[in-house]
PDB file of C-alpha atoms in Angstrom:
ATOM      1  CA  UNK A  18     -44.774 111.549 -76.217  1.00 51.00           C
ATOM      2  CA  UNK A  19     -44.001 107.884 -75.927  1.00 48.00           C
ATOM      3  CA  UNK A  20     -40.370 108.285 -76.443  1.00 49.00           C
ATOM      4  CA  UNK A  21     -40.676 110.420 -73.083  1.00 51.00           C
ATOM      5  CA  UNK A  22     -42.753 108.067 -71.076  1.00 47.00           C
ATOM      6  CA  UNK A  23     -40.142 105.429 -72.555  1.00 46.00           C
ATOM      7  CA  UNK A  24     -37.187 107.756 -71.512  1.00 44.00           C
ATOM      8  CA  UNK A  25     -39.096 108.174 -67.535  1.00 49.00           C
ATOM      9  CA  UNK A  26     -39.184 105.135 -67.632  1.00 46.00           C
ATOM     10  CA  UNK A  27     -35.978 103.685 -68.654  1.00 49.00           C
ATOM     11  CA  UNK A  28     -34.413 106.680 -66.423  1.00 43.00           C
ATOM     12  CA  UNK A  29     -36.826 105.477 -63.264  1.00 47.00           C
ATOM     13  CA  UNK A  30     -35.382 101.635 -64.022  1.00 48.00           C
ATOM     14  CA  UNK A  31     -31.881 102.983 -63.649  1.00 47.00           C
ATOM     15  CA  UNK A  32     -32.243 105.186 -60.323  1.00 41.00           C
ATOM     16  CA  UNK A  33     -34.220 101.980 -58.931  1.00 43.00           C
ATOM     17  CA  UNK A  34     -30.794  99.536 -60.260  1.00 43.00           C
ATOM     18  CA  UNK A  35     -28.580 102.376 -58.849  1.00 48.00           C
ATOM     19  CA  UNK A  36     -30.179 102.417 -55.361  1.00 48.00           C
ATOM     20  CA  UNK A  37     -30.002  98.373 -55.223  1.00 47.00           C
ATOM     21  CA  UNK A  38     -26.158  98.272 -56.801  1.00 46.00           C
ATOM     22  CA  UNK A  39     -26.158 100.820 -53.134  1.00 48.00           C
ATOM     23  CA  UNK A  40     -27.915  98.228 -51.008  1.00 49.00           C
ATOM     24  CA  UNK A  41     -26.202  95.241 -52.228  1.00 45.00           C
ATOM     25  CA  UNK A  42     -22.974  97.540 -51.924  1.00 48.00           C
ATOM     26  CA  UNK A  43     -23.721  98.103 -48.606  1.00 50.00           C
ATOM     27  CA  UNK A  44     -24.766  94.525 -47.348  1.00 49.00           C
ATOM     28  CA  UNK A  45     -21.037  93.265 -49.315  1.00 40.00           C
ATOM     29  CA  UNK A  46     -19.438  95.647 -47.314  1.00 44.00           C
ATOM     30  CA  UNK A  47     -21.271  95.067 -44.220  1.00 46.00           C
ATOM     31  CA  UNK A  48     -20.855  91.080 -44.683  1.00 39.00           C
ATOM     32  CA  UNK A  49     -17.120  91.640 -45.251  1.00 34.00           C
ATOM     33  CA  UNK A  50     -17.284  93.478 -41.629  1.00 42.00           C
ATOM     34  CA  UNK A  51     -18.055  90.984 -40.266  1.00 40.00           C
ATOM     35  CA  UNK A  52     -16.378  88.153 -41.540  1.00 39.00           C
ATOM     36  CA  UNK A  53     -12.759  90.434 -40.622  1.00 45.00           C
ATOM     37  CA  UNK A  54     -14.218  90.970 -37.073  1.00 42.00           C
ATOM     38  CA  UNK A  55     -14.656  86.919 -37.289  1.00 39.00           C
ATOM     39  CA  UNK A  56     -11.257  86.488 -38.844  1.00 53.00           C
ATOM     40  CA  UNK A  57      -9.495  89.222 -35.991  1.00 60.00           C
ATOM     41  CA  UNK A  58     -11.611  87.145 -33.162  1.00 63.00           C
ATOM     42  CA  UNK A  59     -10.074  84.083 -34.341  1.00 74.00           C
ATOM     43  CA  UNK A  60      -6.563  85.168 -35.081  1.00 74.00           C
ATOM     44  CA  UNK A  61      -6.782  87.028 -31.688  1.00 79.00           C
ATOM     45  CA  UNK A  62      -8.103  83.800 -29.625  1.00 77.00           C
ATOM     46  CA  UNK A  63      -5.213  81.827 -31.689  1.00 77.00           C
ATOM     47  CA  UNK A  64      -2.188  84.826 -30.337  1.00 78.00           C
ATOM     48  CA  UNK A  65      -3.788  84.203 -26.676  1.00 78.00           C
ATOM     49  CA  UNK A  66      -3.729  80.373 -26.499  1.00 78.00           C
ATOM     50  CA  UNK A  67      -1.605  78.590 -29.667  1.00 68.00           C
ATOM     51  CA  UNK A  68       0.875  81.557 -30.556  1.00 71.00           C
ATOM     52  CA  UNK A  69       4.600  81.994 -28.902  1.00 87.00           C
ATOM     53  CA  UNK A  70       3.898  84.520 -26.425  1.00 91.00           C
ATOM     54  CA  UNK A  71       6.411  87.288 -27.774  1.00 93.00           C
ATOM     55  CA  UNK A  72       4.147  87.223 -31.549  1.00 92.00           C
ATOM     56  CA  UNK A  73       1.087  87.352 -29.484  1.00 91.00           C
ATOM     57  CA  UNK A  74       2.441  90.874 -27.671  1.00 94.00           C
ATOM     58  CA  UNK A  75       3.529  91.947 -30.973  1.00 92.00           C
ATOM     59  CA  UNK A  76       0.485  90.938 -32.646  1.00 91.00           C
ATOM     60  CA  UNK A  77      -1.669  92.828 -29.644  1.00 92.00           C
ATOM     61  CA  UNK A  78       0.557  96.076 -29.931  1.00 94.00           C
ATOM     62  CA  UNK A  79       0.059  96.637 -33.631  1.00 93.00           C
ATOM     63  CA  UNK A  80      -3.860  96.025 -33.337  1.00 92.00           C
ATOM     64  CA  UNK A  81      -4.165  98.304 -30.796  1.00 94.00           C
ATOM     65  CA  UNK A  82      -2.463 101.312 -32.325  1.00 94.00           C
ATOM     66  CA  UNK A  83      -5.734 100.683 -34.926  1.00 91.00           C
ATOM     67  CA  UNK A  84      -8.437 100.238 -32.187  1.00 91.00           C
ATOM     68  CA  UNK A  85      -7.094 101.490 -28.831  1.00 93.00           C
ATOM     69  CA  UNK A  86     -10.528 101.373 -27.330  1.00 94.00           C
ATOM     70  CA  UNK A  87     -11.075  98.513 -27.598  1.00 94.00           C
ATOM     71  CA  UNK A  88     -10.676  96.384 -23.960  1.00 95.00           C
ATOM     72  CA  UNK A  89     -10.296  93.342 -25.186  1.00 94.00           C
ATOM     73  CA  UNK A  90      -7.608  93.770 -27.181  1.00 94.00           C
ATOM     74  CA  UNK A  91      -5.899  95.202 -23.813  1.00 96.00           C
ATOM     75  CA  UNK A  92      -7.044  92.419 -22.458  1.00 96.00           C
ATOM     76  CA  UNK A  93      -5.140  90.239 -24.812  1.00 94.00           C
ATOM     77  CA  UNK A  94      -1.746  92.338 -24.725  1.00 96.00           C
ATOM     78  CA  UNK A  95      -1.824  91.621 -20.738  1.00 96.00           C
ATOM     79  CA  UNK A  96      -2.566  88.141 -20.931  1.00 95.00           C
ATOM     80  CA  UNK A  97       0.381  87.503 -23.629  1.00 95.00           C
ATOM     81  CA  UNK A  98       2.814  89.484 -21.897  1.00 96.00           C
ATOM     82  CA  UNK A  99       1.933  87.332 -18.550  1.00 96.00           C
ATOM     83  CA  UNK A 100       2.713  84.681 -20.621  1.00 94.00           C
ATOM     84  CA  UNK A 101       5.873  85.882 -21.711  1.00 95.00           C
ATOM     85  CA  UNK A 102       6.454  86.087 -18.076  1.00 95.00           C
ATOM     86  CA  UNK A 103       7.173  89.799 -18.623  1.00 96.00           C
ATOM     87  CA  UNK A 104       5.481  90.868 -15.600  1.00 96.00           C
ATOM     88  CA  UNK A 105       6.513  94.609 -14.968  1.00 96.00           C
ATOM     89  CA  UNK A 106       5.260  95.166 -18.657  1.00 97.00           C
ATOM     90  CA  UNK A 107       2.039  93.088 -17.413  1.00 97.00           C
ATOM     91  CA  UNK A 108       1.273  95.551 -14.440  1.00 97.00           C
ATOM     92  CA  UNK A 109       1.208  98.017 -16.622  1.00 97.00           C
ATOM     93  CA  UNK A 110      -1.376  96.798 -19.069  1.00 98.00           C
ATOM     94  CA  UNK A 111      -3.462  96.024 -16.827  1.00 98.00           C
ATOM     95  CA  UNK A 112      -3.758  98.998 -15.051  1.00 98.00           C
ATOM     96  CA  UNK A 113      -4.211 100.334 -18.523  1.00 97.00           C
ATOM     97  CA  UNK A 114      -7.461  97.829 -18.543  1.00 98.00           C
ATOM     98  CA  UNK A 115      -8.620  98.362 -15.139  1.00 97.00           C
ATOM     99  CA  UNK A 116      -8.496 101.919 -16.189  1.00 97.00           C
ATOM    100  CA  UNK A 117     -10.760 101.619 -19.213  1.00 96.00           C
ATOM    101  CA  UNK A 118     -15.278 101.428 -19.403  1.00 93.00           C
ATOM    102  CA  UNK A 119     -16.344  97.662 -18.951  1.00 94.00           C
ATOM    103  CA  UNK A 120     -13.513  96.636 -16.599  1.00 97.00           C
ATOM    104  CA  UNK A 121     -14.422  93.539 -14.233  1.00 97.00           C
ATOM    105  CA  UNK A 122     -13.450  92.389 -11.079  1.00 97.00           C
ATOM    106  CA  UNK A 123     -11.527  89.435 -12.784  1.00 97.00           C
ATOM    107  CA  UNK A 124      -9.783  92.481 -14.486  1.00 98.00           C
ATOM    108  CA  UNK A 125      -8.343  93.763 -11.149  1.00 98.00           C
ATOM    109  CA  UNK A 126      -7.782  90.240  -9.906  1.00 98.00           C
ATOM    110  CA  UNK A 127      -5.604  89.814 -12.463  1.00 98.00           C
ATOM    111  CA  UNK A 128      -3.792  92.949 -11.857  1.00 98.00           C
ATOM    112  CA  UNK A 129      -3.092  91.642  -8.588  1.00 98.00           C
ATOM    113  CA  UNK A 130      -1.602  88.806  -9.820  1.00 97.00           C
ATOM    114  CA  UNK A 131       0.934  91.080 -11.863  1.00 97.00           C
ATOM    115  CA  UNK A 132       1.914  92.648  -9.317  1.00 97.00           C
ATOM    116  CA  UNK A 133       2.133  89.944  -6.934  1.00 97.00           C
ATOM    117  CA  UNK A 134       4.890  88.613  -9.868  1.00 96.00           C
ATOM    118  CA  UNK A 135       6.280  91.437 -10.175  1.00 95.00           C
ATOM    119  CA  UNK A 136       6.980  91.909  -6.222  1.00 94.00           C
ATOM    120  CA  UNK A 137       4.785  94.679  -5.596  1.00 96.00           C
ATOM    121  CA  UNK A 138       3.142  93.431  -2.647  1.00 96.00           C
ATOM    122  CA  UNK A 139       1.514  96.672  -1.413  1.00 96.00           C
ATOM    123  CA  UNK A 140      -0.494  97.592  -4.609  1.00 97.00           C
ATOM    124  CA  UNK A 141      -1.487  93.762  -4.768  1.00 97.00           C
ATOM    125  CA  UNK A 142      -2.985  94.203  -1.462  1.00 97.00           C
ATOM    126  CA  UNK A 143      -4.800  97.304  -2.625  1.00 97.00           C
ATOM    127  CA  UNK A 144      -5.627  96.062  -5.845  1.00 97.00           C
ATOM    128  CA  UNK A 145      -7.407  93.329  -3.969  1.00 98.00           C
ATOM    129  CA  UNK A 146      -9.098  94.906  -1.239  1.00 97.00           C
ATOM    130  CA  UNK A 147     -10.977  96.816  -4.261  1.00 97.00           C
ATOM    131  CA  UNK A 148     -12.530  93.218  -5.201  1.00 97.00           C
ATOM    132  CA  UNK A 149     -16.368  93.164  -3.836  1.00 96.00           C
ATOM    133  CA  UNK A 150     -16.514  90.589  -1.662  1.00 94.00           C
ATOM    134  CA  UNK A 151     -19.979  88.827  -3.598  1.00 96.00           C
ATOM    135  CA  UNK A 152     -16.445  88.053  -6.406  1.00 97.00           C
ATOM    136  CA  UNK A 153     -15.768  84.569  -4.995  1.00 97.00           C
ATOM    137  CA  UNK A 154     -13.226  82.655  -7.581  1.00 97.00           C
ATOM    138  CA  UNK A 155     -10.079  80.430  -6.472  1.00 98.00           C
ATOM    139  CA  UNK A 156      -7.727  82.784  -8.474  1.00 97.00           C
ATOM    140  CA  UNK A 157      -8.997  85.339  -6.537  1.00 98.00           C
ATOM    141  CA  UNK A 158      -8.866  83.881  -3.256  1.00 98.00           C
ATOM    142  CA  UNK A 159      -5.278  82.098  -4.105  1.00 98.00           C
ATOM    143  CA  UNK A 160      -4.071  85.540  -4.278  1.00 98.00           C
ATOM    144  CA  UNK A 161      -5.126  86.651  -0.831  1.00 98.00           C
ATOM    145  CA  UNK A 162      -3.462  83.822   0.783  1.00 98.00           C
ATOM    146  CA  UNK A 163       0.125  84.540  -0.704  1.00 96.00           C
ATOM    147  CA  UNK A 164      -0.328  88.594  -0.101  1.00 97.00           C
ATOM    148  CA  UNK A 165      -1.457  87.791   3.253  1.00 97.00           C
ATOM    149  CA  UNK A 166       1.304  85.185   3.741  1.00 95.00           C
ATOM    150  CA  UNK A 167       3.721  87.762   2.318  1.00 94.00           C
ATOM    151  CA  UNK A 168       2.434  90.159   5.140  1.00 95.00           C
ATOM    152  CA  UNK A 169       2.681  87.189   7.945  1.00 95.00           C
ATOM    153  CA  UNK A 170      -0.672  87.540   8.859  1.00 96.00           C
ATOM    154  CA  UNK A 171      -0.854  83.780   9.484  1.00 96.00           C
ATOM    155  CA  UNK A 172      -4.573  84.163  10.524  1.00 96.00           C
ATOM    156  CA  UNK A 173      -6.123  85.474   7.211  1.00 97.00           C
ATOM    157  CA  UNK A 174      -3.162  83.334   5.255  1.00 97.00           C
ATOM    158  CA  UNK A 175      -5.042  80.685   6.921  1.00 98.00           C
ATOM    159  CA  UNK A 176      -8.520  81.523   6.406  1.00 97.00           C
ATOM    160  CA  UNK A 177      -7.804  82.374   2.134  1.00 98.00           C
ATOM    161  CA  UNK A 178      -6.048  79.048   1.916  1.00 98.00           C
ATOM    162  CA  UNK A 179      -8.740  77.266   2.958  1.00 98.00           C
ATOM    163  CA  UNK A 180     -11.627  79.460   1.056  1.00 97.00           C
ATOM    164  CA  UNK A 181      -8.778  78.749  -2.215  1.00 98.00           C
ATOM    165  CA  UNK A 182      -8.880  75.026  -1.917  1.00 97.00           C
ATOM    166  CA  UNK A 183     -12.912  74.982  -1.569  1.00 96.00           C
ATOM    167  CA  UNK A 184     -13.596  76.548  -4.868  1.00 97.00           C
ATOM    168  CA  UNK A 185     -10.969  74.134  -7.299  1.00 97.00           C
ATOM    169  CA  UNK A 186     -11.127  70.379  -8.118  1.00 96.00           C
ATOM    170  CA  UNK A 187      -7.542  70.266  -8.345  1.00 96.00           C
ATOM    171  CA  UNK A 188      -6.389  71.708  -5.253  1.00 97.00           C
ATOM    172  CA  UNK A 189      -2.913  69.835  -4.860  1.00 97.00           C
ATOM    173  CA  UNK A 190      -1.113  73.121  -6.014  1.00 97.00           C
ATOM    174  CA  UNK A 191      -2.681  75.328  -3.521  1.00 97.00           C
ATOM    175  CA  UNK A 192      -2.512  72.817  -0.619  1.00 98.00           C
ATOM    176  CA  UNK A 193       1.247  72.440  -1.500  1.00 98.00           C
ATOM    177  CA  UNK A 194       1.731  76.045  -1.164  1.00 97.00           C
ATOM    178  CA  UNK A 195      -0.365  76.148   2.130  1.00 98.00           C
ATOM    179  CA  UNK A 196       1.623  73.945   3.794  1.00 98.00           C
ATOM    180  CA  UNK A 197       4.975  75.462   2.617  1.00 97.00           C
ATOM    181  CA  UNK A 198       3.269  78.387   4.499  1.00 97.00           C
ATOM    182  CA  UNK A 199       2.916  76.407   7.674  1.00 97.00           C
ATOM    183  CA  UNK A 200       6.808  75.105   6.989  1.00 97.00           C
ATOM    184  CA  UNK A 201       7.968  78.578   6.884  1.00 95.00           C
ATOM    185  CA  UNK A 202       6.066  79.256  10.363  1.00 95.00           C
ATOM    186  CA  UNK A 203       7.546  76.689  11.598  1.00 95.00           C
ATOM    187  CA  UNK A 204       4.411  74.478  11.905  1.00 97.00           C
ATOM    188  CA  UNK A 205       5.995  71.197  10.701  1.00 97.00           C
ATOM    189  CA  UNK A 206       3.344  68.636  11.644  1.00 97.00           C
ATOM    190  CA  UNK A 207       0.851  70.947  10.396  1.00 97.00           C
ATOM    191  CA  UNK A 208       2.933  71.894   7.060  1.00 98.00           C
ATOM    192  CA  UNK A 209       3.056  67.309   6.779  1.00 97.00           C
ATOM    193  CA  UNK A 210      -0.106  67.151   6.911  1.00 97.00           C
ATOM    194  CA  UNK A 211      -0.460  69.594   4.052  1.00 98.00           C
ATOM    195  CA  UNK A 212       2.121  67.855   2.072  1.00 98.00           C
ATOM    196  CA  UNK A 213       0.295  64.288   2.449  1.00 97.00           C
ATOM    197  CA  UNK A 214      -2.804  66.015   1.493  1.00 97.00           C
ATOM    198  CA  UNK A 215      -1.069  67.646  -1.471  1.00 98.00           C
ATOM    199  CA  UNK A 216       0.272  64.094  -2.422  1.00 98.00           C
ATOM    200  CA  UNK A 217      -3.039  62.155  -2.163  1.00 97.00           C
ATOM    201  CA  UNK A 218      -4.526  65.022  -4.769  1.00 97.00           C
ATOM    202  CA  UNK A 219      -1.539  64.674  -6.967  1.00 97.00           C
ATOM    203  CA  UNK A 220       0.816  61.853  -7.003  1.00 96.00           C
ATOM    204  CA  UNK A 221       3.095  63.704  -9.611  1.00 96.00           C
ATOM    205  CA  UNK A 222       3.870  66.339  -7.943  1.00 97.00           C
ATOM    206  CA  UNK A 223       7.412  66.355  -6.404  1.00 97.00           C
ATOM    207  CA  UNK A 224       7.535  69.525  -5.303  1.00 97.00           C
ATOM    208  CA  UNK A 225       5.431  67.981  -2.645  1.00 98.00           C
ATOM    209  CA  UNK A 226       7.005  65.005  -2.304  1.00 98.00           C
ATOM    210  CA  UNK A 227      10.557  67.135  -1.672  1.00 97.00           C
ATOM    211  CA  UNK A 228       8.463  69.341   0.885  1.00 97.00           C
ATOM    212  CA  UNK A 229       7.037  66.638   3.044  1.00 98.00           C
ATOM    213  CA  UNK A 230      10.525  65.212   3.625  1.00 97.00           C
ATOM    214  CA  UNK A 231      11.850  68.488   4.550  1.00 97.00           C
ATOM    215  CA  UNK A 232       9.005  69.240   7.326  1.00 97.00           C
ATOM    216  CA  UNK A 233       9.566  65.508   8.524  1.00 97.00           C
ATOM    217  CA  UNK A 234      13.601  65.989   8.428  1.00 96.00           C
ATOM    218  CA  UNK A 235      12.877  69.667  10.402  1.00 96.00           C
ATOM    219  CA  UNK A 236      11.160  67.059  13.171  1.00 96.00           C
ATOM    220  CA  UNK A 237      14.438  64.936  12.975  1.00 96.00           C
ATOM    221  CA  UNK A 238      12.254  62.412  11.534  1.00 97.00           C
ATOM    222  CA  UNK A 239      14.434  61.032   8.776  1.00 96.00           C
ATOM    223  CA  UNK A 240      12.656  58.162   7.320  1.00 95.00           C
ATOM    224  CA  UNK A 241      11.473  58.507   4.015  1.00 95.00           C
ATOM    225  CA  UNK A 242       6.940  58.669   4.132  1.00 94.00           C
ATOM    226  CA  UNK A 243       4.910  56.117   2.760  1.00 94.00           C
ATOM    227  CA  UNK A 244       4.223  57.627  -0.954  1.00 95.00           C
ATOM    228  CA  UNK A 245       4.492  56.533  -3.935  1.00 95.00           C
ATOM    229  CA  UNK A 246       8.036  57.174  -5.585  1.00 96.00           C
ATOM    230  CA  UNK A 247      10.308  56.262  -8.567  1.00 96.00           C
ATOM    231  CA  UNK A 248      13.903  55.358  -7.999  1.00 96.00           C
ATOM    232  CA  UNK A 249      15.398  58.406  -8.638  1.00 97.00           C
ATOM    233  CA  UNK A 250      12.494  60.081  -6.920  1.00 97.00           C
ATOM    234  CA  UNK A 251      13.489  58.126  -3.943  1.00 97.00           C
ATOM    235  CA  UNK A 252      17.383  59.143  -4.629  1.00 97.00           C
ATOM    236  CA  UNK A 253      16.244  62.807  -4.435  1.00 97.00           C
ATOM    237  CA  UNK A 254      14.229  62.867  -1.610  1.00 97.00           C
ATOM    238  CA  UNK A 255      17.051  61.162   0.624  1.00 97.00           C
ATOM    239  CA  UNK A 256      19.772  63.586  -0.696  1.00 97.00           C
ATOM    240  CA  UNK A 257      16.960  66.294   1.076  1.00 97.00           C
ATOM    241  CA  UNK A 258      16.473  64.266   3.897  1.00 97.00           C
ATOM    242  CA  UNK A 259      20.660  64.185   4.279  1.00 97.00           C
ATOM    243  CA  UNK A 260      21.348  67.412   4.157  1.00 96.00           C
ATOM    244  CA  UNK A 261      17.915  68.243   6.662  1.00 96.00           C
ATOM    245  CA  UNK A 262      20.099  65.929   9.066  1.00 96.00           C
ATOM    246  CA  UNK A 263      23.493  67.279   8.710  1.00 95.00           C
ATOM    247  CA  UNK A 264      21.911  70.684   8.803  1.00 94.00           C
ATOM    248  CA  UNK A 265      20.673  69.893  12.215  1.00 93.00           C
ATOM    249  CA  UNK A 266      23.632  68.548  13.684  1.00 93.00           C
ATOM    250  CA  UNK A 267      23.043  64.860  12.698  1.00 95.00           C
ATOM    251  CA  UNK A 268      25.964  64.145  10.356  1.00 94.00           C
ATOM    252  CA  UNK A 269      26.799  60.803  10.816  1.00 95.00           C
ATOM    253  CA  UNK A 270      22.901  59.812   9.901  1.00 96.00           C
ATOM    254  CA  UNK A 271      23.215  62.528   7.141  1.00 95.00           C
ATOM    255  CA  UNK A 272      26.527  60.433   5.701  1.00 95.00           C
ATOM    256  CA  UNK A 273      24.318  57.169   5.833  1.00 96.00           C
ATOM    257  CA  UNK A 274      21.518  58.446   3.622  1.00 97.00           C
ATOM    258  CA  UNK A 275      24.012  59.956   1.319  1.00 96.00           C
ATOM    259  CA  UNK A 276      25.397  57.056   0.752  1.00 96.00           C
ATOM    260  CA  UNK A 277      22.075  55.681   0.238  1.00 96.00           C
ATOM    261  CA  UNK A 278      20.577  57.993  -2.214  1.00 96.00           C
ATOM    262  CA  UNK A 279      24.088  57.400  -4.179  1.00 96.00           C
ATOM    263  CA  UNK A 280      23.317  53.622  -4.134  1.00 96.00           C
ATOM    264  CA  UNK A 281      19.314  54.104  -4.938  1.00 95.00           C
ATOM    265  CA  UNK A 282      20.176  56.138  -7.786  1.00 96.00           C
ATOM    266  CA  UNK A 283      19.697  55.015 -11.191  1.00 93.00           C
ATOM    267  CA  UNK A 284      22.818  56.850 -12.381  1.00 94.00           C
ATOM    268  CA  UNK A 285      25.635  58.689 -10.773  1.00 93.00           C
ATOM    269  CA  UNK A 286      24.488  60.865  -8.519  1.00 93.00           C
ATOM    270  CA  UNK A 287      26.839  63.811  -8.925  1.00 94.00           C
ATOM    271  CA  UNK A 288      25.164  66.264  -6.046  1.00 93.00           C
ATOM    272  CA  UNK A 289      24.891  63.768  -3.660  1.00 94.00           C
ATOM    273  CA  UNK A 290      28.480  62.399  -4.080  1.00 94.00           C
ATOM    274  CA  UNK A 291      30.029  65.853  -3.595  1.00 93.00           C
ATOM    275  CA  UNK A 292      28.631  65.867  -0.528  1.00 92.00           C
ATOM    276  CA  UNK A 293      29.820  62.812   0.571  1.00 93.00           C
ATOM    277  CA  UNK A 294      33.075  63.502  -0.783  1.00 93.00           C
ATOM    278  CA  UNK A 295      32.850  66.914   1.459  1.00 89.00           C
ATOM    279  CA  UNK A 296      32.234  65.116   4.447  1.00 87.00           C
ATOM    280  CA  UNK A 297      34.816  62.236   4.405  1.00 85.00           C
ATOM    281  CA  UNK A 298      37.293  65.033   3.535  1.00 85.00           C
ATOM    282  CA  UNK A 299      36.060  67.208   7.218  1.00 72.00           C
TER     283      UNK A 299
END
């Protein structure tokens, strides 16, 4: 009789270590769950931000033939591939993501954007005009203005620009790219006063500096403005300013600042001297 209760008993002991061996089965298994969903997070936030774009698409592709249901990873494979700058490819995931449960509007914004890249101006414009209005963000807004500038619907251009420049602290970008708006309209003092604007937000960026002395050359103004510039800055800018004259029917003032940017130039200033040469020579 006791070798039976000893027997229950030993056999009880080993159902109760079997059941725990389970459980502490189970919690290993469900503790190394989530230290790979960790480890994936990581690796994935490391592909979207450190990586070389191309490995991050790669990298994307293979983890969603595992998990295709899974947004973010879509989300991922369309940011890397915008990246990559391979923006047809970019449309196309993120339609794929606009297309799948827990899209957002910043989602379709971005689609827009893909599109915008890739030159499809008429599903940007659609893309966008499915974007609540209560979805106020600059990249959002930034968007509007170039589709509506692509459109020439100067009003609305207008009108996203400004919206665009109230919602970022560093608005230079967007102010440049308003007033090279205005420059194409032919609003010159208007497109300046962008430029200046643009300048006094930025001092670095030349793309502004070469813009404001193109809408001040398109007023046959061909001073150089009052901004701060480096020496070969300065060369550059009259080069623009030379060829804005001779352009416009003022070549012996274009030949003058020619010769100037050659002089102001740190080094020889092979652009600028072929154009000299190509005037002397009629």
């Amino acid at each position: 009789m006791r070798q039976q209760i000893i027997l229950s008993a030993s056999l009880a002991g080993a159902l109760v270590l079997s059941a725990c061996a389970e459980k502490a089965d189970e919690s290993v298994e469900r503790a190394l769950q989530e230290v790979n969903v960790i480890d994936e997070s990581n690796l994935n936030d490391v592909m979207l931000n450190v990586a070389d774009p191309n490995e991050a698409v790669a990298h994307f592709q293979r983890t969603i033939r595992n998990s295709p249901d899974r947004i973010e990873l879509h989300r991922g494979l369309a940011h890397s591939l915008t990246r990559a700058k391979r923006n047809t490819e970019a449309a196309v995931a993120w339609k794929q993501v606009v297309s799948m449960k827990d899209t957002t509007s910043e989602d379709r914004v971005h689609l827009a954007g893909a599109l915008v890249r890739s030159g499809a101006w008429d599903e940007a414009k659609a893309e966008l005009d499915k974007v609540p209005p209560t979805y106020e963000t600059y990249e959002r807004y930034r968007l509007e203005a170039v589709v509506a500038d692509a459109n020439k619907d100067w009003k609305r251009a207008d009108s996203f620009y400004e919206i665009a420049v109230g919602l970022t602290t560093t608005p230079a970008k967007i102010m440049n790219n308003w007033g090279y708006s205005k420059l194409t309209r032919g609003d010159f003092t208007g497109a300046e006063r962008l430029f200046g604007d643009a300048i006094r937000q930025d001092q670095s960026l030349f793309t502004a500096k070469n813009n404001l002395v193109l809408a001040r050359g398109a007023q046959r103004n061909y001073s150089l403005p009052v901004i701060p510039l480096k020496q070969t800055e300065r060369a550059l800018l009259l080069h623009t300013l030379a060829l804005s004259a001779i352009k416009q029917g003022d070549v012996k003032v274009g030949e003058n600042l020619l010769r100037e940017a050659i002089a102001t130039h740190p080094q020889h200033f092979e652009e600028a001297a072929r154009s000299l040469a190509a005037l002397e020579n009629g």
